[in-house]
PDB file of C-alpha atoms and ligand atoms in Angstrom:
ATOM      1  CA  UNK A   1       5.038   5.056  16.977  1.00  0.00           C
ATOM      2  CA  UNK A   2       1.597   5.515  15.637  1.00  0.00           C
ATOM      3  CA  UNK A   3      -0.780   7.060  17.819  1.00  0.00           C
ATOM      4  CA  UNK A   4      -3.195   4.761  19.531  1.00  0.00           C
ATOM      5  CA  UNK A   5      -6.795   5.639  20.183  1.00  0.00           C
ATOM      6  CA  UNK A   6      -9.213   5.190  17.353  1.00  0.00           C
ATOM      7  CA  UNK A   7      -6.523   3.544  15.029  1.00  0.00           C
ATOM      8  CA  UNK A   8      -6.954  -0.109  14.723  1.00  0.00           C
ATOM      9  CA  UNK A   9      -3.344  -0.650  13.368  1.00  0.00           C
ATOM     10  CA  UNK A  10      -0.288  -1.634  15.247  1.00  0.00           C
ATOM     11  CA  UNK A  11       2.508  -1.505  12.646  1.00  0.00           C
ATOM     12  CA  UNK A  12       5.260  -2.633  14.729  1.00  0.00           C
ATOM     13  CA  UNK A  13       4.200  -6.182  14.021  1.00  0.00           C
ATOM     14  CA  UNK A  14       4.278  -7.926  10.543  1.00  0.00           C
ATOM     15  CA  UNK A  15       0.928  -8.658   9.282  1.00  0.00           C
ATOM     16  CA  UNK A  16      -1.036  -9.887   6.187  1.00  0.00           C
ATOM     17  CA  UNK A  17      -2.845  -7.128   4.405  1.00  0.00           C
ATOM     18  CA  UNK A  18      -5.107  -6.705   1.622  1.00  0.00           C
ATOM     19  CA  UNK A  19      -5.578  -3.256   0.315  1.00  0.00           C
ATOM     20  CA  UNK A  20      -7.838  -1.932  -2.523  1.00  0.00           C
ATOM     21  CA  UNK A  21      -6.323   0.841  -4.413  1.00  0.00           C
ATOM     22  CA  UNK A  22      -9.308   2.524  -6.255  1.00  0.00           C
ATOM     23  CA  UNK A  23      -7.279   4.747  -8.278  1.00  0.00           C
ATOM     24  CA  UNK A  24      -9.526   7.612  -9.920  1.00  0.00           C
ATOM     25  CA  UNK A  25     -12.716   5.287 -10.179  1.00  0.00           C
ATOM     26  CA  UNK A  26     -16.452   5.379  -8.977  1.00  0.00           C
ATOM     27  CA  UNK A  27     -18.843   8.185  -8.286  1.00  0.00           C
ATOM     28  CA  UNK A  28     -19.995   9.006  -4.730  1.00  0.00           C
ATOM     29  CA  UNK A  29     -22.812   6.766  -4.833  1.00  0.00           C
ATOM     30  CA  UNK A  30     -20.776   3.679  -6.243  1.00  0.00           C
ATOM     31  CA  UNK A  31     -18.116   4.407  -3.684  1.00  0.00           C
ATOM     32  CA  UNK A  32     -20.431   4.578  -0.767  1.00  0.00           C
ATOM     33  CA  UNK A  33     -22.163   1.270  -1.963  1.00  0.00           C
ATOM     34  CA  UNK A  34     -18.772  -0.603  -1.939  1.00  0.00           C
ATOM     35  CA  UNK A  35     -17.685   0.542   1.398  1.00  0.00           C
ATOM     36  CA  UNK A  36     -21.127  -0.231   2.761  1.00  0.00           C
ATOM     37  CA  UNK A  37     -21.142  -3.768   1.120  1.00  0.00           C
ATOM     38  CA  UNK A  38     -17.712  -4.494   2.526  1.00  0.00           C
ATOM     39  CA  UNK A  39     -18.536  -3.153   6.083  1.00  0.00           C
ATOM     40  CA  UNK A  40     -21.621  -5.229   6.293  1.00  0.00           C
ATOM     41  CA  UNK A  41     -20.070  -8.429   4.867  1.00  0.00           C
ATOM     42  CA  UNK A  42     -17.208  -8.280   7.335  1.00  0.00           C
ATOM     43  CA  UNK A  43     -19.403  -7.783  10.239  1.00  0.00           C
ATOM     44  CA  UNK A  44     -20.453 -11.450   9.751  1.00  0.00           C
ATOM     45  CA  UNK A  45     -17.343 -13.004   8.144  1.00  0.00           C
ATOM     46  CA  UNK A  46     -14.034 -12.075  10.053  1.00  0.00           C
ATOM     47  CA  UNK A  47     -11.115 -11.782   7.588  1.00  0.00           C
ATOM     48  CA  UNK A  48      -7.787 -13.506   8.487  1.00  0.00           C
ATOM     49  CA  UNK A  49      -5.903 -10.389   7.334  1.00  0.00           C
ATOM     50  CA  UNK A  50      -6.202  -6.667   7.856  1.00  0.00           C
ATOM     51  CA  UNK A  51      -8.400  -4.996   5.067  1.00  0.00           C
ATOM     52  CA  UNK A  52      -7.797  -1.546   3.868  1.00  0.00           C
ATOM     53  CA  UNK A  53      -9.734   0.530   1.184  1.00  0.00           C
ATOM     54  CA  UNK A  54      -7.943   3.364  -0.671  1.00  0.00           C
ATOM     55  CA  UNK A  55     -10.572   5.626  -2.360  1.00  0.00           C
ATOM     56  CA  UNK A  56     -10.033   9.119  -3.813  1.00  0.00           C
ATOM     57  CA  UNK A  57      -9.527  12.074  -1.585  1.00  0.00           C
ATOM     58  CA  UNK A  58     -13.288  13.196  -1.874  1.00  0.00           C
ATOM     59  CA  UNK A  59     -14.491   9.932  -0.562  1.00  0.00           C
ATOM     60  CA  UNK A  60     -12.187   9.684   2.419  1.00  0.00           C
ATOM     61  CA  UNK A  61     -14.443  11.247   5.013  1.00  0.00           C
ATOM     62  CA  UNK A  62     -17.277   8.854   3.885  1.00  0.00           C
ATOM     63  CA  UNK A  63     -14.988   5.876   4.239  1.00  0.00           C
ATOM     64  CA  UNK A  64     -13.569   6.910   7.481  1.00  0.00           C
ATOM     65  CA  UNK A  65     -17.144   7.242   8.891  1.00  0.00           C
ATOM     66  CA  UNK A  66     -17.980   3.627   7.783  1.00  0.00           C
ATOM     67  CA  UNK A  67     -14.492   2.590   9.156  1.00  0.00           C
ATOM     68  CA  UNK A  68     -15.124   4.218  12.573  1.00  0.00           C
ATOM     69  CA  UNK A  69     -18.244   1.788  12.937  1.00  0.00           C
ATOM     70  CA  UNK A  70     -16.391  -1.211  11.582  1.00  0.00           C
ATOM     71  CA  UNK A  71     -13.804  -3.566  13.473  1.00  0.00           C
ATOM     72  CA  UNK A  72     -12.415  -4.622  10.223  1.00  0.00           C
ATOM     73  CA  UNK A  73     -12.252  -1.782   7.565  1.00  0.00           C
ATOM     74  CA  UNK A  74      -9.210   0.544   7.509  1.00  0.00           C
ATOM     75  CA  UNK A  75      -8.716   3.637   5.206  1.00  0.00           C
ATOM     76  CA  UNK A  76      -5.988   4.814   3.267  1.00  0.00           C
ATOM     77  CA  UNK A  77      -5.331   7.831   0.999  1.00  0.00           C
ATOM     78  CA  UNK A  78      -3.688   7.491  -2.466  1.00  0.00           C
ATOM     79  CA  UNK A  79      -1.425  10.308  -2.164  1.00  0.00           C
ATOM     80  CA  UNK A  80      -0.256  13.208   0.001  1.00  0.00           C
ATOM     81  CA  UNK A  81       1.466  16.458  -0.210  1.00  0.00           C
ATOM     82  CA  UNK A  82       5.297  16.656   0.464  1.00  0.00           C
ATOM     83  CA  UNK A  83       4.662  19.915   2.289  1.00  0.00           C
ATOM     84  CA  UNK A  84       2.957  21.162   5.452  1.00  0.00           C
ATOM     85  CA  UNK A  85      -0.289  23.420   5.096  1.00  0.00           C
ATOM     86  CA  UNK A  86       0.249  26.458   3.230  1.00  0.00           C
ATOM     87  CA  UNK A  87      -0.097  27.944  -0.299  1.00  0.00           C
ATOM     88  CA  UNK A  88      -0.010  24.622  -2.275  1.00  0.00           C
ATOM     89  CA  UNK A  89      -3.090  25.011  -4.459  1.00  0.00           C
ATOM     90  CA  UNK A  90      -4.750  21.568  -5.014  1.00  0.00           C
ATOM     91  CA  UNK A  91      -2.882  19.690  -2.496  1.00  0.00           C
ATOM     92  CA  UNK A  92      -3.856  17.623   0.582  1.00  0.00           C
ATOM     93  CA  UNK A  93      -1.482  17.512   3.594  1.00  0.00           C
ATOM     94  CA  UNK A  94      -0.713  14.839   6.011  1.00  0.00           C
ATOM     95  CA  UNK A  95      -2.351  16.840   8.820  1.00  0.00           C
ATOM     96  CA  UNK A  96      -5.670  16.793   6.871  1.00  0.00           C
ATOM     97  CA  UNK A  97      -5.470  13.180   6.453  1.00  0.00           C
ATOM     98  CA  UNK A  98      -4.677  12.764  10.155  1.00  0.00           C
ATOM     99  CA  UNK A  99      -7.877  14.956  10.764  1.00  0.00           C
ATOM    100  CA  UNK A 100     -10.247  12.515   9.117  1.00  0.00           C
ATOM    101  CA  UNK A 101      -8.478   9.692  11.173  1.00  0.00           C
ATOM    102  CA  UNK A 102      -6.997   7.943   7.868  1.00  0.00           C
ATOM    103  CA  UNK A 103      -4.623   5.270   8.907  1.00  0.00           C
ATOM    104  CA  UNK A 104      -2.589   4.761   5.766  1.00  0.00           C
ATOM    105  CA  UNK A 105      -1.439   6.705   2.630  1.00  0.00           C
ATOM    106  CA  UNK A 106       0.137   5.116  -0.450  1.00  0.00           C
ATOM    107  CA  UNK A 107       3.362   6.848  -1.546  1.00  0.00           C
ATOM    108  CA  UNK A 108       5.221   6.508  -4.654  1.00  0.00           C
ATOM    109  CA  UNK A 109       2.719   4.355  -6.704  1.00  0.00           C
ATOM    110  CA  UNK A 110       4.197   3.930 -10.197  1.00  0.00           C
ATOM    111  CA  UNK A 111       1.343   6.064 -11.824  1.00  0.00           C
ATOM    112  CA  UNK A 112       2.592   9.042  -9.602  1.00  0.00           C
ATOM    113  CA  UNK A 113       6.141   8.355 -10.398  1.00  0.00           C
ATOM    114  CA  UNK A 114       5.408   8.081 -14.284  1.00  0.00           C
ATOM    115  CA  UNK A 115       2.587  10.468 -14.843  1.00  0.00           C
ATOM    116  CA  UNK A 116       3.304  13.041 -12.277  1.00  0.00           C
ATOM    117  CA  UNK A 117       7.277  12.803 -12.388  1.00  0.00           C
ATOM    118  CA  UNK A 118       7.359  12.240  -8.623  1.00  0.00           C
ATOM    119  CA  UNK A 119      11.031  11.875  -7.619  1.00  0.00           C
ATOM    120  CA  UNK A 120      12.589   9.858  -4.967  1.00  0.00           C
ATOM    121  CA  UNK A 121      13.237  13.004  -3.046  1.00  0.00           C
ATOM    122  CA  UNK A 122       9.804  14.160  -2.999  1.00  0.00           C
ATOM    123  CA  UNK A 123       8.610  10.750  -1.965  1.00  0.00           C
ATOM    124  CA  UNK A 124      11.038  10.684   1.003  1.00  0.00           C
ATOM    125  CA  UNK A 125       9.561  13.984   1.826  1.00  0.00           C
ATOM    126  CA  UNK A 126       6.042  12.722   1.620  1.00  0.00           C
ATOM    127  CA  UNK A 127       7.031   9.802   3.773  1.00  0.00           C
ATOM    128  CA  UNK A 128       8.338  12.056   6.503  1.00  0.00           C
ATOM    129  CA  UNK A 129       5.273  14.308   6.503  1.00  0.00           C
ATOM    130  CA  UNK A 130       3.067  11.278   7.045  1.00  0.00           C
ATOM    131  CA  UNK A 131       5.156   9.929   9.948  1.00  0.00           C
ATOM    132  CA  UNK A 132       4.899  13.416  11.437  1.00  0.00           C
ATOM    133  CA  UNK A 133       1.286  12.984  11.772  1.00  0.00           C
ATOM    134  CA  UNK A 134       1.177   9.153  12.496  1.00  0.00           C
ATOM    135  CA  UNK A 135      -0.248   8.030   9.217  1.00  0.00           C
ATOM    136  CA  UNK A 136       1.475   4.884   7.957  1.00  0.00           C
ATOM    137  CA  UNK A 137       3.102   5.042   4.420  1.00  0.00           C
ATOM    138  CA  UNK A 138       2.417   2.207   2.049  1.00  0.00           C
ATOM    139  CA  UNK A 139       5.450   2.668  -0.093  1.00  0.00           C
ATOM    140  CA  UNK A 140       5.488   1.441  -3.534  1.00  0.00           C
ATOM    141  CA  UNK A 141       8.558   0.175  -5.440  1.00  0.00           C
ATOM    142  CA  UNK A 142       9.014  -1.809  -8.624  1.00  0.00           C
ATOM    143  CA  UNK A 143      10.767  -2.115 -11.817  1.00  0.00           C
ATOM    144  CA  UNK A 144       9.765  -1.283 -15.410  1.00  0.00           C
ATOM    145  CA  UNK A 145       9.674  -4.166 -17.933  1.00  0.00           C
ATOM    146  CA  UNK A 146      12.899  -3.027 -19.667  1.00  0.00           C
ATOM    147  CA  UNK A 147      14.619  -2.886 -16.241  1.00  0.00           C
ATOM    148  CA  UNK A 148      13.665  -6.608 -15.659  1.00  0.00           C
ATOM    149  CA  UNK A 149      14.445  -7.582 -19.142  1.00  0.00           C
ATOM    150  CA  UNK A 150      17.997  -5.952 -18.630  1.00  0.00           C
ATOM    151  CA  UNK A 151      18.332  -7.725 -15.501  1.00  0.00           C
ATOM    152  CA  UNK A 152      18.384  -4.529 -13.430  1.00  0.00           C
ATOM    153  CA  UNK A 153      15.263  -5.185 -11.286  1.00  0.00           C
ATOM    154  CA  UNK A 154      17.115  -5.862  -8.123  1.00  0.00           C
ATOM    155  CA  UNK A 155      19.133  -2.658  -8.209  1.00  0.00           C
ATOM    156  CA  UNK A 156      16.399  -0.571  -9.256  1.00  0.00           C
ATOM    157  CA  UNK A 157      14.391  -1.629  -6.249  1.00  0.00           C
ATOM    158  CA  UNK A 158      17.272  -1.174  -4.047  1.00  0.00           C
ATOM    159  CA  UNK A 159      17.743   2.321  -5.350  1.00  0.00           C
ATOM    160  CA  UNK A 160      14.114   3.186  -4.644  1.00  0.00           C
ATOM    161  CA  UNK A 161      14.397   1.723  -1.018  1.00  0.00           C
ATOM    162  CA  UNK A 162      17.551   3.615  -0.364  1.00  0.00           C
ATOM    163  CA  UNK A 163      16.352   6.922  -1.804  1.00  0.00           C
ATOM    164  CA  UNK A 164      12.783   6.866  -0.402  1.00  0.00           C
ATOM    165  CA  UNK A 165      12.991   5.138   2.845  1.00  0.00           C
ATOM    166  CA  UNK A 166      16.475   4.397   4.155  1.00  0.00           C
ATOM    167  CA  UNK A 167      16.890   7.852   5.597  1.00  0.00           C
ATOM    168  CA  UNK A 168      14.409   6.704   8.333  1.00  0.00           C
ATOM    169  CA  UNK A 169      15.671   5.777  11.646  1.00  0.00           C
ATOM    170  CA  UNK A 170      14.672   2.189  12.796  1.00  0.00           C
ATOM    171  CA  UNK A 171      11.644   3.325  14.894  1.00  0.00           C
ATOM    172  CA  UNK A 172      10.263   5.351  11.986  1.00  0.00           C
ATOM    173  CA  UNK A 173      10.896   2.571   9.455  1.00  0.00           C
ATOM    174  CA  UNK A 174       8.952   0.142  11.781  1.00  0.00           C
ATOM    175  CA  UNK A 175       5.819   2.254  10.744  1.00  0.00           C
ATOM    176  CA  UNK A 176       6.088   1.815   6.997  1.00  0.00           C
ATOM    177  CA  UNK A 177       4.469  -0.871   4.887  1.00  0.00           C
ATOM    178  CA  UNK A 178       6.138  -1.680   1.653  1.00  0.00           C
ATOM    179  CA  UNK A 179       4.268  -2.787  -1.607  1.00  0.00           C
ATOM    180  CA  UNK A 180       6.405  -4.378  -4.432  1.00  0.00           C
ATOM    181  CA  UNK A 181       4.481  -3.720  -7.655  1.00  0.00           C
ATOM    182  CA  UNK A 182       6.365  -4.468 -10.815  1.00  0.00           C
ATOM    183  CA  UNK A 183       5.119  -1.819 -13.230  1.00  0.00           C
ATOM    184  CA  UNK A 184       4.729  -4.453 -16.056  1.00  0.00           C
ATOM    185  CA  UNK A 185       2.187  -6.087 -13.936  1.00  0.00           C
ATOM    186  CA  UNK A 186      -0.092  -3.197 -13.026  1.00  0.00           C
ATOM    187  CA  UNK A 187      -3.323  -3.192 -14.952  1.00  0.00           C
ATOM    188  CA  UNK A 188      -1.948  -5.458 -17.508  1.00  0.00           C
ATOM    189  CA  UNK A 189      -3.422  -8.948 -16.473  1.00  0.00           C
ATOM    190  CA  UNK A 190       0.171 -10.199 -16.629  1.00  0.00           C
ATOM    191  CA  UNK A 191       0.907 -11.150 -12.988  1.00  0.00           C
ATOM    192  CA  UNK A 192       4.403 -11.812 -11.432  1.00  0.00           C
ATOM    193  CA  UNK A 193       4.862 -15.595 -11.037  1.00  0.00           C
ATOM    194  CA  UNK A 194       4.741 -16.774  -7.503  1.00  0.00           C
ATOM    195  CA  UNK A 195       8.535 -17.543  -7.666  1.00  0.00           C
ATOM    196  CA  UNK A 196       9.294 -13.970  -9.183  1.00  0.00           C
ATOM    197  CA  UNK A 197       7.321 -12.300  -6.459  1.00  0.00           C
ATOM    198  CA  UNK A 198       8.972 -14.468  -3.569  1.00  0.00           C
ATOM    199  CA  UNK A 199      12.355 -13.813  -5.047  1.00  0.00           C
ATOM    200  CA  UNK A 200      11.948 -10.119  -5.040  1.00  0.00           C
ATOM    201  CA  UNK A 201      10.208  -9.955  -1.653  1.00  0.00           C
ATOM    202  CA  UNK A 202      13.114 -11.947  -0.080  1.00  0.00           C
ATOM    203  CA  UNK A 203      15.536  -9.471  -1.871  1.00  0.00           C
ATOM    204  CA  UNK A 204      13.772  -6.483  -0.350  1.00  0.00           C
ATOM    205  CA  UNK A 205      13.572  -8.379   3.198  1.00  0.00           C
ATOM    206  CA  UNK A 206      17.487  -8.838   2.708  1.00  0.00           C
ATOM    207  CA  UNK A 207      18.040  -5.143   2.067  1.00  0.00           C
ATOM    208  CA  UNK A 208      16.127  -4.178   5.057  1.00  0.00           C
ATOM    209  CA  UNK A 209      18.136  -6.703   7.115  1.00  0.00           C
ATOM    210  CA  UNK A 210      21.430  -5.078   5.862  1.00  0.00           C
ATOM    211  CA  UNK A 211      20.044  -1.676   6.750  1.00  0.00           C
ATOM    212  CA  UNK A 212      18.014  -2.251  10.038  1.00  0.00           C
ATOM    213  CA  UNK A 213      18.890  -5.818  11.144  1.00  0.00           C
ATOM    214  CA  UNK A 214      16.887  -9.081  11.239  1.00  0.00           C
ATOM    215  CA  UNK A 215      14.260  -8.323  13.755  1.00  0.00           C
ATOM    216  CA  UNK A 216      13.016  -5.093  11.802  1.00  0.00           C
ATOM    217  CA  UNK A 217      13.111  -6.976   8.453  1.00  0.00           C
ATOM    218  CA  UNK A 218      11.156  -9.818   9.806  1.00  0.00           C
ATOM    219  CA  UNK A 219       8.530  -7.502  11.222  1.00  0.00           C
ATOM    220  CA  UNK A 220       8.185  -5.454   7.922  1.00  0.00           C
ATOM    221  CA  UNK A 221       4.986  -6.026   5.919  1.00  0.00           C
ATOM    222  CA  UNK A 222       5.738  -6.334   2.340  1.00  0.00           C
ATOM    223  CA  UNK A 223       2.548  -6.674  -0.104  1.00  0.00           C
ATOM    224  CA  UNK A 224       2.557  -7.655  -3.787  1.00  0.00           C
ATOM    225  CA  UNK A 225       0.557  -5.538  -6.390  1.00  0.00           C
ATOM    226  CA  UNK A 226      -0.035  -5.973 -10.099  1.00  0.00           C
ATOM    227  CA  UNK A 227      -2.765  -8.042 -11.674  1.00  0.00           C
ATOM    228  CA  UNK A 228      -3.651  -9.802  -8.520  1.00  0.00           C
ATOM    229  CA  UNK A 229      -6.963 -11.230  -8.721  1.00  0.00           C
ATOM    230  CA  UNK A 230      -9.355 -13.949  -7.132  1.00  0.00           C
ATOM    231  CA  UNK A 231      -7.635 -16.755  -9.060  1.00  0.00           C
ATOM    232  CA  UNK A 232      -4.030 -15.881  -8.468  1.00  0.00           C
ATOM    233  CA  UNK A 233      -4.148 -14.490  -5.012  1.00  0.00           C
ATOM    234  CA  UNK A 234      -3.952 -17.761  -2.887  1.00  0.00           C
ATOM    235  CA  UNK A 235      -0.667 -18.799  -4.678  1.00  0.00           C
ATOM    236  CA  UNK A 236       0.949 -15.486  -4.519  1.00  0.00           C
ATOM    237  CA  UNK A 237      -0.042 -14.990  -0.693  1.00  0.00           C
ATOM    238  CA  UNK A 238       1.411 -18.453   0.143  1.00  0.00           C
ATOM    239  CA  UNK A 239       4.828 -17.251  -0.291  1.00  0.00           C
ATOM    240  CA  UNK A 240       6.603 -16.837   3.014  1.00  0.00           C
ATOM    241  CA  UNK A 241       7.777 -13.291   2.327  1.00  0.00           C
ATOM    242  CA  UNK A 242       4.528 -12.091   0.419  1.00  0.00           C
ATOM    243  CA  UNK A 243       2.371 -10.546   3.339  1.00  0.00           C
ATOM    244  CA  UNK A 244      -0.738  -9.649   1.178  1.00  0.00           C
ATOM    245  CA  UNK A 245      -1.642  -7.605  -1.852  1.00  0.00           C
ATOM    246  CA  UNK A 246      -2.318  -4.040  -3.033  1.00  0.00           C
ATOM    247  CA  UNK A 247      -5.315  -4.733  -5.393  1.00  0.00           C
ATOM    248  CA  UNK A 248      -6.229  -2.234  -8.184  1.00  0.00           C
ATOM    249  CA  UNK A 249      -8.781  -3.395 -10.614  1.00  0.00           C
ATOM    250  CA  UNK A 250     -10.139  -6.289  -8.688  1.00  0.00           C
ATOM    251  CA  UNK A 251     -10.767  -4.134  -5.554  1.00  0.00           C
ATOM    252  CA  UNK A 252     -13.561  -2.170  -7.450  1.00  0.00           C
ATOM    253  CA  UNK A 253     -15.887  -5.158  -7.162  1.00  0.00           C
ATOM    254  CA  UNK A 254     -16.986  -6.131  -3.791  1.00  0.00           C
ATOM    255  CA  UNK A 255     -17.264  -9.835  -4.581  1.00  0.00           C
ATOM    256  CA  UNK A 256     -13.715 -10.115  -6.180  1.00  0.00           C
ATOM    257  CA  UNK A 257     -12.087  -8.164  -3.376  1.00  0.00           C
ATOM    258  CA  UNK A 258     -13.697 -10.341  -0.866  1.00  0.00           C
ATOM    259  CA  UNK A 259     -12.470 -13.338  -2.538  1.00  0.00           C
ATOM    260  CA  UNK A 260      -8.986 -12.094  -2.580  1.00  0.00           C
ATOM    261  CA  UNK A 261      -9.175 -11.167   1.090  1.00  0.00           C
ATOM    262  CA  UNK A 262     -10.546 -14.748   1.748  1.00  0.00           C
ATOM    263  CA  UNK A 263      -7.484 -16.157   0.075  1.00  0.00           C
ATOM    264  CA  UNK A 264      -5.905 -16.022   3.571  1.00  0.00           C
TER     265      UNK A 264
HETATM  266  P1  PGA B 301      -3.978  -3.756 -10.689  1.00  0.00           P
HETATM  267  O1  PGA B 301      -3.275  -2.560  -9.979  1.00  0.00           O
HETATM  268  O2  PGA B 301      -4.308  -4.694  -9.587  1.00  0.00           O
HETATM  269  O3  PGA B 301      -5.021  -3.270 -11.372  1.00  0.00           O
HETATM  270  O4  PGA B 301      -2.908  -4.272 -11.482  1.00  0.00           O
HETATM  271  C1  PGA B 301      -2.387  -2.701  -8.737  1.00  0.00           C
HETATM  272  C2  PGA B 301      -2.007  -1.257  -8.294  1.00  0.00           C
HETATM  273  O5  PGA B 301      -1.835  -0.444  -9.051  1.00  0.00           O
HETATM  274  O6  PGA B 301      -2.050  -1.132  -7.174  1.00  0.00           O
END
């Protein structure tokens, strides 16, 4: 279970979430402007879903300060070390994230898997470390274009789930959010069709049912990510197994991010 207190999340329930993954973008001033704009906007306009921003590590403290004054904004890191505090130069631990009152952390984004060779085994360790400190993992899964073209997308996603998450017991698993992000859709402008998204989300929920049972599967939040924008968000989010979005490029502009959030 996640610690209560200042956390606004109660992950045991399934919910709609829109999260902005800023990746390695913005200088400090631009980052603060974006967080300030979002905070101010949502004071007046309550969203119908949970809102998360995922800035680079250096801006987490600033974002967390804004979030502590906001009834809407939550903060996520983009990555975490697989290890406890110690001699790991350049790394950031789950304990450090917890110390800044960070609620979520992205794990296994395809850019980390591709460019930093993060393995399923490392990702499983990262998930464990986050759960040790009550930070909720946003666990990313998704197939490459050639894997979809060779009709292996369902088995790839199954493998990623089994290797990265299915070592958890049911209580632990209840604190995880899943993001299905087909790699061919990330940053390409080629979005999955609503049918492709729904089909894969239903598959993921079915795999969770087989492992943990109906109740937990129905309570799991599964977001879609990959070229989601203000124009296509509504039709994607309308699918019964799509519980929101992990947004890259379109989360860098407050107006676009707000429009996506208001698709709910
Ligand atoms: P995109 O990125 O929205 O820019 O395609 C999504 C992501 O990588 O999380």
